[in-house]
Coordinates of C-alpha atoms in Angstrom, one line a residue:
Chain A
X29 CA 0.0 0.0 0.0
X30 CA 1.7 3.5 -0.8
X31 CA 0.9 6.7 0.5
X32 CA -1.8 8.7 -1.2
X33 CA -1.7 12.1 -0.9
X34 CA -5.2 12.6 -2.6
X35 CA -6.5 9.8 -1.2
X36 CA -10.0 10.9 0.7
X37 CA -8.3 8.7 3.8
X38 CA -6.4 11.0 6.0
X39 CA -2.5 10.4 5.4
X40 CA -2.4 8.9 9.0
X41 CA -4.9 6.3 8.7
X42 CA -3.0 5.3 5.4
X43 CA 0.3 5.2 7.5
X44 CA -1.2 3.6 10.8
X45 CA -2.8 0.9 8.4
X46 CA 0.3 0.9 6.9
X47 CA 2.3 0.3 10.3
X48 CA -0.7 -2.5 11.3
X49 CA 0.1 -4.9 8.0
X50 CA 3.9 -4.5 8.9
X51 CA 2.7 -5.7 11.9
X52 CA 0.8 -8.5 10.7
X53 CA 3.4 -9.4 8.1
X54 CA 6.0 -9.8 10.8
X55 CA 8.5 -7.0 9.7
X56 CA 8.1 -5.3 13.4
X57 CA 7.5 -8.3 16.0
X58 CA 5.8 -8.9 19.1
X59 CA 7.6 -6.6 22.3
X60 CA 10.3 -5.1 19.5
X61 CA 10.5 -1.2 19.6
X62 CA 9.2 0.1 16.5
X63 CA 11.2 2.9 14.5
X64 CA 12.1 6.5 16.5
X65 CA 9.4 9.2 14.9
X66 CA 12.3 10.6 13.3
X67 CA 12.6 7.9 11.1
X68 CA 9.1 7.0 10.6
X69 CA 8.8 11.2 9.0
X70 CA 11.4 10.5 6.9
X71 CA 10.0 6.6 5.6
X72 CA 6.9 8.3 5.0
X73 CA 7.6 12.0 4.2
X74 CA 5.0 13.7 6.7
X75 CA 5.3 15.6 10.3
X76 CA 6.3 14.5 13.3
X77 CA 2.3 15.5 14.5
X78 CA 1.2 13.0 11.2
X79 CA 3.5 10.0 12.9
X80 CA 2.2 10.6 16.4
X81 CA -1.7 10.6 15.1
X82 CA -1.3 7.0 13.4
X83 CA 0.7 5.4 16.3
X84 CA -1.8 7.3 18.4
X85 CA -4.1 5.5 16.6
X86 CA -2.4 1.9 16.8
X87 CA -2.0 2.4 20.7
X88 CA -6.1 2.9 20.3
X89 CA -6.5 -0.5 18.7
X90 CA -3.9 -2.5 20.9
X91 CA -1.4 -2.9 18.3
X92 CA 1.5 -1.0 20.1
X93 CA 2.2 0.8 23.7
X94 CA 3.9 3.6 24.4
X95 CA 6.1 3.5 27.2
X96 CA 7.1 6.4 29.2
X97 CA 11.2 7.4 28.4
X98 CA 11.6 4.2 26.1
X99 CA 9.6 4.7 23.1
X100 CA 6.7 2.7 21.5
X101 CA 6.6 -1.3 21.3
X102 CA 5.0 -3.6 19.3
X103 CA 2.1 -5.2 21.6
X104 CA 1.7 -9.1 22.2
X105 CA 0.8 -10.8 19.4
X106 CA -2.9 -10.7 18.7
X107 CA -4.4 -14.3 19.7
X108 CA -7.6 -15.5 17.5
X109 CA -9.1 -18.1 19.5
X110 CA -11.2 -20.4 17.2
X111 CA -14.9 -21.6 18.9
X112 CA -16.0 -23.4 16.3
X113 CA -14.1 -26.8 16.9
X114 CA -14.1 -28.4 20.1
X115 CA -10.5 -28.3 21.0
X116 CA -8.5 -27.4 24.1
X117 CA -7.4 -24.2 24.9
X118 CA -3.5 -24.9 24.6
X119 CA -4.5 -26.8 21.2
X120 CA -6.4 -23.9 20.4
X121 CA -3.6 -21.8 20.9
X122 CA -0.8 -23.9 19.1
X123 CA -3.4 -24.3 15.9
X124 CA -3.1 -20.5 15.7
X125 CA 0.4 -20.5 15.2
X126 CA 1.4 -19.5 19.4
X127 CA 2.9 -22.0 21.1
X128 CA 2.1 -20.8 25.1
X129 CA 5.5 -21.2 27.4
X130 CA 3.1 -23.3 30.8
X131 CA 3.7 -23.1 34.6
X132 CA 1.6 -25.6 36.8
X133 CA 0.7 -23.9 40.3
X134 CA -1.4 -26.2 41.5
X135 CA -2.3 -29.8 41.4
X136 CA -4.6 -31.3 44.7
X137 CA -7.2 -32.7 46.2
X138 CA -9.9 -30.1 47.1
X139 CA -13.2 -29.6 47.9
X140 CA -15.2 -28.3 45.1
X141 CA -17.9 -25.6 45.4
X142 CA -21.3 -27.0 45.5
X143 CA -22.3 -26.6 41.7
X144 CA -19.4 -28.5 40.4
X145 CA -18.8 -31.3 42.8
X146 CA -22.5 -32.0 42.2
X147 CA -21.5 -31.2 38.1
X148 CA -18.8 -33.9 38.1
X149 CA -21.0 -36.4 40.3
X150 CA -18.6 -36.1 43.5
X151 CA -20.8 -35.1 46.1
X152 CA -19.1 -35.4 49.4
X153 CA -15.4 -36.6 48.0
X154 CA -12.6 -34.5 46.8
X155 CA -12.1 -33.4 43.3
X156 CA -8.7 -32.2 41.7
X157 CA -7.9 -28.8 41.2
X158 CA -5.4 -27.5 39.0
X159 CA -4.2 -24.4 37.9
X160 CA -1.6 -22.8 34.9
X161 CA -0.2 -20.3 33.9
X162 CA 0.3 -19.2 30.5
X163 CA 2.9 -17.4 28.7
X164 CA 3.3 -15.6 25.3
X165 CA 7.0 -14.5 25.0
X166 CA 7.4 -14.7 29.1
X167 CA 4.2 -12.5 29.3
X168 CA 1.6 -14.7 31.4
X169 CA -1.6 -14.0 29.5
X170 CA -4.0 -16.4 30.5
X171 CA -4.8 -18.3 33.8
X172 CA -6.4 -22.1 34.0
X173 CA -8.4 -22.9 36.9
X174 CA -9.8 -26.2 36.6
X175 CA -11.5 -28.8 38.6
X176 CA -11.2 -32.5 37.3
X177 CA -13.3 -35.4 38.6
X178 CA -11.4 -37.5 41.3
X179 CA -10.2 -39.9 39.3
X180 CA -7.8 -37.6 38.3
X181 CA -5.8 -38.3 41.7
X182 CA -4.0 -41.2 40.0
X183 CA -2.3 -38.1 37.6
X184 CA 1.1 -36.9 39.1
X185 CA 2.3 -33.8 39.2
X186 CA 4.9 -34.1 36.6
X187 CA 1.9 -35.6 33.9
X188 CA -0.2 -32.7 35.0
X189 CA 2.8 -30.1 34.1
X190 CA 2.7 -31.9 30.7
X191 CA -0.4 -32.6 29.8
X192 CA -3.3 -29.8 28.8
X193 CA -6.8 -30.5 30.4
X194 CA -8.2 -32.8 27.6
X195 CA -5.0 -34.4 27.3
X196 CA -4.9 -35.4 30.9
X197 CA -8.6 -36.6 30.5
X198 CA -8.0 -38.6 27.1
X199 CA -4.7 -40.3 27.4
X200 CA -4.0 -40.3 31.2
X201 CA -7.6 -41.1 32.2
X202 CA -9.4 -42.8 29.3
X203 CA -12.3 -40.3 29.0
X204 CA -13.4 -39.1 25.9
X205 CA -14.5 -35.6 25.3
X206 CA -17.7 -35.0 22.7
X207 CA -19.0 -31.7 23.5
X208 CA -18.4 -28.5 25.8
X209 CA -20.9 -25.9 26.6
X210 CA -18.8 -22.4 26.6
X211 CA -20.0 -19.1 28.0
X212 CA -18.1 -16.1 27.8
X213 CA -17.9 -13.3 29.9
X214 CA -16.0 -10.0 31.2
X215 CA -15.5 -8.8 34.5
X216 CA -12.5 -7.1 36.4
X217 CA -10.1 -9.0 37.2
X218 CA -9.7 -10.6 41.6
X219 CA -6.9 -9.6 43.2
X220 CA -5.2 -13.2 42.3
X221 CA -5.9 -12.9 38.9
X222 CA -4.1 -9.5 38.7
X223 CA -1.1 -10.5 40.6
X224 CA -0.6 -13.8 38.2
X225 CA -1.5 -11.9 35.1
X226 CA 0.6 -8.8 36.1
X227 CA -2.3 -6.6 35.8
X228 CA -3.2 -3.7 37.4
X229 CA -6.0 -3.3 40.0
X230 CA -9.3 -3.3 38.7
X231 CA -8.1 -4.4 35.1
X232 CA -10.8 -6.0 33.0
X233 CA -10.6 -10.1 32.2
X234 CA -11.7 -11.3 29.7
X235 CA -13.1 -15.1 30.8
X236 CA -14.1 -18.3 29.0
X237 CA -16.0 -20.7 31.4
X238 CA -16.5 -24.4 30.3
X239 CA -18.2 -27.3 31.3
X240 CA -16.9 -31.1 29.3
X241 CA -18.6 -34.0 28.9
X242 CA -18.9 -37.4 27.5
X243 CA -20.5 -39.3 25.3
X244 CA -23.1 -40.3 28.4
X245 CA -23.5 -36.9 29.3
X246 CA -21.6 -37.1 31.9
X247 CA -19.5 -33.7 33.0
X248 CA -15.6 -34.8 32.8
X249 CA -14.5 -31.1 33.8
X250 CA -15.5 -27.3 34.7
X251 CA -12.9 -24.7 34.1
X252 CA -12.1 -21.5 33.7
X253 CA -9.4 -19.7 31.8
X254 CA -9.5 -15.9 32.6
X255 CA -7.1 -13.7 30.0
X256 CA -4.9 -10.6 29.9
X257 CA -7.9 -9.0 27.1
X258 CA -5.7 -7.1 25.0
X259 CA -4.7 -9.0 22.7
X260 CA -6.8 -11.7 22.9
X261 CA -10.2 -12.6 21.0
X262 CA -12.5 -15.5 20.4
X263 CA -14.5 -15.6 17.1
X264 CA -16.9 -17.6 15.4
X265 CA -18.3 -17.9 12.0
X266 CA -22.3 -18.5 11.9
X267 CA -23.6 -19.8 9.0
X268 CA -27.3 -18.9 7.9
X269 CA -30.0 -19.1 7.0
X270 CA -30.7 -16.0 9.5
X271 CA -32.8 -17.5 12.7
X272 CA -35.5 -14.8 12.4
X273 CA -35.8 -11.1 12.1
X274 CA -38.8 -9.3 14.4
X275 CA -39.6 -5.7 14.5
X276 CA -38.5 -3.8 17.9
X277 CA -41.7 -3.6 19.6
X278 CA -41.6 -0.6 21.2
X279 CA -39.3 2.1 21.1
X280 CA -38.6 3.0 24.6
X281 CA -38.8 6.8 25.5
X282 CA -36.9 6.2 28.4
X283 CA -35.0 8.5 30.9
X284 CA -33.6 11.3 28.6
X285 CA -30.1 11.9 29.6
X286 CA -27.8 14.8 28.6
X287 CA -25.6 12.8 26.7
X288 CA -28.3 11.2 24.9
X289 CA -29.2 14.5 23.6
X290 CA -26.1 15.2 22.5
X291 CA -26.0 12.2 20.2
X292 CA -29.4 12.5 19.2
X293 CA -29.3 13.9 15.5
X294 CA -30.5 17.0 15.1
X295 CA -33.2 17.7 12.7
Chain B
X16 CA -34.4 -28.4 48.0
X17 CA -34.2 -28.6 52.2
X18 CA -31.2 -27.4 53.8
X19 CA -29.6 -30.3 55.1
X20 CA -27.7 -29.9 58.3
X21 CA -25.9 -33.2 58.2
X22 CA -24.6 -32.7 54.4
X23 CA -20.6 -32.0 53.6
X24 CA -22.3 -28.7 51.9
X25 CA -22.0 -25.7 54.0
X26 CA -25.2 -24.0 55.2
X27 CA -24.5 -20.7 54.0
X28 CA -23.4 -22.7 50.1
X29 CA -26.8 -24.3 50.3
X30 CA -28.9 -21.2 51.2
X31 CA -27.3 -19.1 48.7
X32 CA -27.8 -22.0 46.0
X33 CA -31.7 -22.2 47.2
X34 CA -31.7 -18.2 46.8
X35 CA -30.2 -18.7 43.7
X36 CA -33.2 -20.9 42.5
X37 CA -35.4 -18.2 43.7
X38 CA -34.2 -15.6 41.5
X39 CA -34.2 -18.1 38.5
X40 CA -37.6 -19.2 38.9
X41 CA -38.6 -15.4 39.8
X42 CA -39.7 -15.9 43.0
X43 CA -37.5 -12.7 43.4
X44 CA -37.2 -10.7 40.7
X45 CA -34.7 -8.7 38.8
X46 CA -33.9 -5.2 40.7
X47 CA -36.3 -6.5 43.2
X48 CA -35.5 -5.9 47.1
X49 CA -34.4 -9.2 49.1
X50 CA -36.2 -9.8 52.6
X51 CA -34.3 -8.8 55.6
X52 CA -31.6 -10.8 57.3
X53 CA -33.9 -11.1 60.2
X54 CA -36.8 -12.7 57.7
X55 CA -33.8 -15.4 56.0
X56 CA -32.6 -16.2 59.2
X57 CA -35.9 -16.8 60.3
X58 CA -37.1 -19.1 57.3
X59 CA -34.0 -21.3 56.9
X60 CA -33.5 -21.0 60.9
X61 CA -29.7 -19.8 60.7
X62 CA -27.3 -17.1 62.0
X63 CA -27.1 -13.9 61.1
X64 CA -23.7 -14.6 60.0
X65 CA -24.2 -17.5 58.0
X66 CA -27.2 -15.4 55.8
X67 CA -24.4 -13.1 55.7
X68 CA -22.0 -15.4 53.9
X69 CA -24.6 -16.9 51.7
X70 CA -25.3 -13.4 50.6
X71 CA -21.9 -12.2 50.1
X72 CA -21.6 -15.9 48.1
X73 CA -24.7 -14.4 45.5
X74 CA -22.9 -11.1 45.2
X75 CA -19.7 -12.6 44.2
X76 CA -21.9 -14.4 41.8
X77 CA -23.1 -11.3 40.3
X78 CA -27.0 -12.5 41.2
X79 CA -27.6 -9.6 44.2
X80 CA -26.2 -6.6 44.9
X81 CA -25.8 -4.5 48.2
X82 CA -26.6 -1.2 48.2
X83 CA -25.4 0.5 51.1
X84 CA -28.4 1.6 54.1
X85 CA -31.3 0.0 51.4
X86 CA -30.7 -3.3 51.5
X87 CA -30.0 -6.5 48.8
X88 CA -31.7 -6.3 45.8
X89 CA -31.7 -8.8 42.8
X90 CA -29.3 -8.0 40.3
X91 CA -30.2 -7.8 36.7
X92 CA -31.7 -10.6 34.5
X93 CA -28.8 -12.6 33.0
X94 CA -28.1 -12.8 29.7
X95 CA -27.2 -15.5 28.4
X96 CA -26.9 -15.0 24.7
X97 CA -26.5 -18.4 22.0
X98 CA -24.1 -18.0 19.7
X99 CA -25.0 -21.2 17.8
X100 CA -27.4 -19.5 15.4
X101 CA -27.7 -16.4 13.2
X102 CA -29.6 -14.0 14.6
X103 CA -29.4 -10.4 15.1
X104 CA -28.7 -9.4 18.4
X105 CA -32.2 -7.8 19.1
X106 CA -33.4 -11.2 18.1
X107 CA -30.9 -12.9 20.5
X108 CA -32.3 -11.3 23.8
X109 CA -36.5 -12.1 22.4
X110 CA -35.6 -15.7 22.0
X111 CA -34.8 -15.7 25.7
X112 CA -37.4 -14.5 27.0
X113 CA -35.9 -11.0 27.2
X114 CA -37.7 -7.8 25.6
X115 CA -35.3 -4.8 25.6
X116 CA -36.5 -1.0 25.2
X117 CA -34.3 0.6 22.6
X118 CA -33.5 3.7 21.8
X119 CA -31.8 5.3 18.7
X120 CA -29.1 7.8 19.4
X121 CA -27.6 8.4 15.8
X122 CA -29.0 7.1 12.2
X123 CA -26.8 9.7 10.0
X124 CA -23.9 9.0 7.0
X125 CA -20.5 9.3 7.7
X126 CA -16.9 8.5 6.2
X127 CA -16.3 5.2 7.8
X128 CA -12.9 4.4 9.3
X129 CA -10.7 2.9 6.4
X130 CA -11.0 -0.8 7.2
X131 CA -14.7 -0.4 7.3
X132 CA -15.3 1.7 4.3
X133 CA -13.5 -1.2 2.7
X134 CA -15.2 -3.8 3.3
X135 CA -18.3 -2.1 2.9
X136 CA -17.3 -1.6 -1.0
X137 CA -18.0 1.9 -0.4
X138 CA -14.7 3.4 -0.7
X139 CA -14.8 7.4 -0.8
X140 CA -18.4 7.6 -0.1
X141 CA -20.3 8.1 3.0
X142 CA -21.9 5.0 4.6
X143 CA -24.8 5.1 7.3
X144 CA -24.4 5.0 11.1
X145 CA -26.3 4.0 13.3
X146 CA -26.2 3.9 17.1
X147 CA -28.8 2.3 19.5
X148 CA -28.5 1.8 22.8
X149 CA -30.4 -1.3 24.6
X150 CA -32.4 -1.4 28.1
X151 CA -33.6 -3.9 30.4
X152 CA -36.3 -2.5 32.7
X153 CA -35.3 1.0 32.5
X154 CA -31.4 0.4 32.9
X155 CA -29.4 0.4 29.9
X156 CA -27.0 -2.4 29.5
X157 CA -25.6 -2.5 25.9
X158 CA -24.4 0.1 22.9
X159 CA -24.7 -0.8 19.3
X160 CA -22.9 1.1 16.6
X161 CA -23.3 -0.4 13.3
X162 CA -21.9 1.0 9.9
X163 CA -24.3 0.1 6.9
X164 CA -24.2 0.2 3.3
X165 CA -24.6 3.7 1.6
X166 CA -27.9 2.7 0.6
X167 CA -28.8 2.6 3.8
X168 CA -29.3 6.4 2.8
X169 CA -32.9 5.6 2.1
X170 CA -33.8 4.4 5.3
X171 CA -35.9 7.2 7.4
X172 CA -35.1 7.5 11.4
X173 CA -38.1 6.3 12.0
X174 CA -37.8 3.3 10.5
X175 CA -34.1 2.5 11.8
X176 CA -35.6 3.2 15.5
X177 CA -38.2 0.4 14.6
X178 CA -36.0 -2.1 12.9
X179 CA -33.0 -4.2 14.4
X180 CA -29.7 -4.3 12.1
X181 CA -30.7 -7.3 10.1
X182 CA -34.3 -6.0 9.6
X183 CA -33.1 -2.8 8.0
X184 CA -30.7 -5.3 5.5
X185 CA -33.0 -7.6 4.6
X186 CA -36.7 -5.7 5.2
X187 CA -36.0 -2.6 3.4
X188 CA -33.1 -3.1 1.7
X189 CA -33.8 -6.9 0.3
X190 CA -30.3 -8.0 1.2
X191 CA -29.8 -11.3 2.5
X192 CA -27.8 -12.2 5.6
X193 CA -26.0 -15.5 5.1
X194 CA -22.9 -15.8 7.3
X195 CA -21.6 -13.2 10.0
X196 CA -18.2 -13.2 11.6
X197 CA -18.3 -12.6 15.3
X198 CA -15.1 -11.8 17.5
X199 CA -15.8 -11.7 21.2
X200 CA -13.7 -9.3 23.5
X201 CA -13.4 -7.3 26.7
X202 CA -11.6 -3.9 27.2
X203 CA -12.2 -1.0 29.6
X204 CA -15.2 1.2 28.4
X205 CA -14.2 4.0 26.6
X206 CA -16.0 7.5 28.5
X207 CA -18.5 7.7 25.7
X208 CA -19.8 4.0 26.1
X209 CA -19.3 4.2 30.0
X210 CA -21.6 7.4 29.9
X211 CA -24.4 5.7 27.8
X212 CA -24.2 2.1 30.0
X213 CA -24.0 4.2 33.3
X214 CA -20.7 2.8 33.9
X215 CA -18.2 4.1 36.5
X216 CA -14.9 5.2 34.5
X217 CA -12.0 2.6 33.7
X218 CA -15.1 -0.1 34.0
X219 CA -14.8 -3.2 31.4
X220 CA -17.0 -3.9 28.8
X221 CA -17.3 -6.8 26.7
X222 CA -17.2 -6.2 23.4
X223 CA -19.1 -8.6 20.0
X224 CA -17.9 -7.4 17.0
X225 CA -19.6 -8.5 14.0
X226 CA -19.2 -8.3 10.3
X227 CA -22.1 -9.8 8.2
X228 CA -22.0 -11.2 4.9
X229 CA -24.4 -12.1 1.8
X230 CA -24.2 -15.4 -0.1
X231 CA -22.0 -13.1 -2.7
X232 CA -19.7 -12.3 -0.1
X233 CA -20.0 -8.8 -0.2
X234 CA -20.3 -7.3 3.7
X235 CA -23.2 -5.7 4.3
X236 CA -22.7 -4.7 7.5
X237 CA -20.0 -3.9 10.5
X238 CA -21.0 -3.5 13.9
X239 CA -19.5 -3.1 17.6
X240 CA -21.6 -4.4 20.7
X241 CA -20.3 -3.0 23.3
X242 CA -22.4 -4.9 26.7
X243 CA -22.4 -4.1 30.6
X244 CA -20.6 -7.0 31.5
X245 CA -22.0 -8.1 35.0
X246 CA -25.5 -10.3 33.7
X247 CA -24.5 -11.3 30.2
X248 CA -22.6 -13.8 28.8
X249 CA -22.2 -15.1 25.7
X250 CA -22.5 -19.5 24.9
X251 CA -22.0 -21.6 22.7
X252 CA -22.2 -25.6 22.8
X253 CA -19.1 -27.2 20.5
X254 CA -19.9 -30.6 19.5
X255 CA -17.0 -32.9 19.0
X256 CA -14.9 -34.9 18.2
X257 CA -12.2 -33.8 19.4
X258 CA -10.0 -32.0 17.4
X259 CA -6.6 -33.4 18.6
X260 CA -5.2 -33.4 22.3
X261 CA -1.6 -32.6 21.7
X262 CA 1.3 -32.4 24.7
X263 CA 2.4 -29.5 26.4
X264 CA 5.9 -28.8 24.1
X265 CA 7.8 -27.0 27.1
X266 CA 7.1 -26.4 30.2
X267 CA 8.6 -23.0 30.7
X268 CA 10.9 -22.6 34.1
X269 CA 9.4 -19.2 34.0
X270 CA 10.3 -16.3 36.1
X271 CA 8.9 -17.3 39.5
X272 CA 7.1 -14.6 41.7
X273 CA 5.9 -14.7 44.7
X274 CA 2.7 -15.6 44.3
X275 CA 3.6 -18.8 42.4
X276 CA 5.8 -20.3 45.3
X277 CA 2.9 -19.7 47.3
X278 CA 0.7 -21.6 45.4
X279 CA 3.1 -24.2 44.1
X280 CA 2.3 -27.5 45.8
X281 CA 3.7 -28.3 48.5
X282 CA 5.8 -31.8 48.3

């Protein structure tokens, strides 16, 4: 894509898009510092205040970060999580093209809450519960909290270090997988969660919840993977036909606030 | 379900699950007040303290929320919104059981961002906006700004505050909806979206982005969802098999922190 100077797309748009595909094309990488402004004026031929709108702009859409004194950085690399296949979340992420560095925290015995020891048909004995960290680059992203049926007690802590959720289920267990029911969900991130993700207080998470089961329809796991959200995003395609489409049935006057005069178009 | 003294379940896990069941079956209802501490000690014949915890347990949960010198009242209806099918997002929240009020803050043509403008096919010509924002009960809990085709243009305001997205495509403008990429994500609400939701500042939202397609191809729509995250949540159920279970490839040494020696196992 060159430049256009009579393009009706502002010049930084054109150069931020620009920037983005380099990006994407892997000529400026994941954490590396991207070129001084100085340079970036001359690659492009416009002002410093033309360079400063389109990384502006970038920092707006996650795709770098400015840091104070050291210059602007390339963010994480931006994960696609695929929803459409049943498929673990480290799979999911090594089909992508990432391949997540791990750290087990936890592996015991536990007392599940109420809801899921009654989920995995434990009532009244102990279920496993483990926990991981992910990595991108030595960044932790993404936290595993998971709760496997007791069975999994046999596992050791070395197999558990080695082996993702479905793995440990599959191979080290013998129980097969055939469908998960997924809800997503955002909320800000417990204190835990912040200090493991290196967050700040109060950051948002961005959470995938799932419950596995068997052919029988028996649950073989509940977990929960809560992630860093900036670069990070699950998507879907849906295929038609479209379900329905109804009229809104009535257009609520509601409370009138200030701002929603201010949007409201003038006539 | 009867409290049972003698079960391995705590008290307070088991009145907060039977509470729980109240709100879903709406023997309390959303935004509605809870009874007293007195009255729930009273019914299930417990300590102050333990209604107390079962309380807090709800509010963790999202279900109830305290508001200080007026009591517990019922949070919000959850949403819990199926991916599975194509359906506009209006449609989504009428199929369960949910009837929002709606109210159209912008229906006006604009030069769409680049990316957009591009996939609309409309390049250097103005495409329609349109921003709605969704309410349950009186309290707004999700933003929609979609970008339509220029021949959206013929639309009136009236009729884009009475039709949903894919009612305006396919009612009045005979396009047909046959696929639709959705990306799910969270991020902290920018100060326009956290005015309209009635968000505190720095709050997250979680964020569908959707781009919708004909059986041509062609996109006839973008749009941005942008949803009060505490009683919504997006699911999906994946159907298997499997897609592979693969090992973890390293298990990263890591740096350690505090945190994780403190939850490492102990051996």
């Amino acid at each position: 894509m060159k430049i256009e100077r009579e393009s009706s797309v502002a010049l930084y748009v054109q150069i931020a898009d620009r920037l983005a595909r380099d990006i994407a094309e892997g000529r400026y990488k994941p954490f590396q510092r991207l070129p001084s402004e100085q340079s970036l004026m001359e690659r492009f031929g416009v002002s410093r205040v033309t360079v400063r709108e389109a990384i502006a702009l970038l920092a707006r859409q996650g795709l770098v970060v400015a840091k104070q004194g050291k210059g602007t950085f390339v963010g994480g690399p931006v994960v696609h999580h695929e929803l459409q296949e049943l498929r673990g979340f480290y799979d999911a992420l090594v089909t992508k093209g990432h391949t997540p560095e791990t750290r087990l925290l936890k592996f015991e015995p536990v007392q599940a809450p109420a809801p899921i020891e009654l989920a995995l048909g434990a009532a009244g004995r102990e279920v496993m519960f483990l926990r991981r960290v992910y990595s991108l680059h030595g960044h932790p992203f993404a936290l595993a909290s998971a709760w496997l049926p007791p069975a999994a007690a046999q596992v050791s802590w070395d197999q558990a270090s080695r082996h993702p959720i479905y793995s440990i289920l599959e191979e080290l267990l013998g129980l097969r997988v055939t469908r998960a029911e997924v809800s997503i969900l955002a909320r800000t991130a417990e204190a835990e969660e912040a200090e493991l993700l290196a967050l700040p207080e109060r950051s948002p998470v961005l959470v995938m919840e799932r419950v596995s089961y068997s052919a029988e329809g028996a649950a073989l796991e509940c977990s929960r993977f809560s992630i860093r959200p900036e670069n990070y995003r699950f998507s879907l395609s849906v295929q038609g036909p479209l379900a329905i489409t109804r009229k809104i049935q009535e257009v609520a006057p509601a409370r009138p606030t200030s701002s929603a005069s201010q949007h409201r178009r003038k006539k």
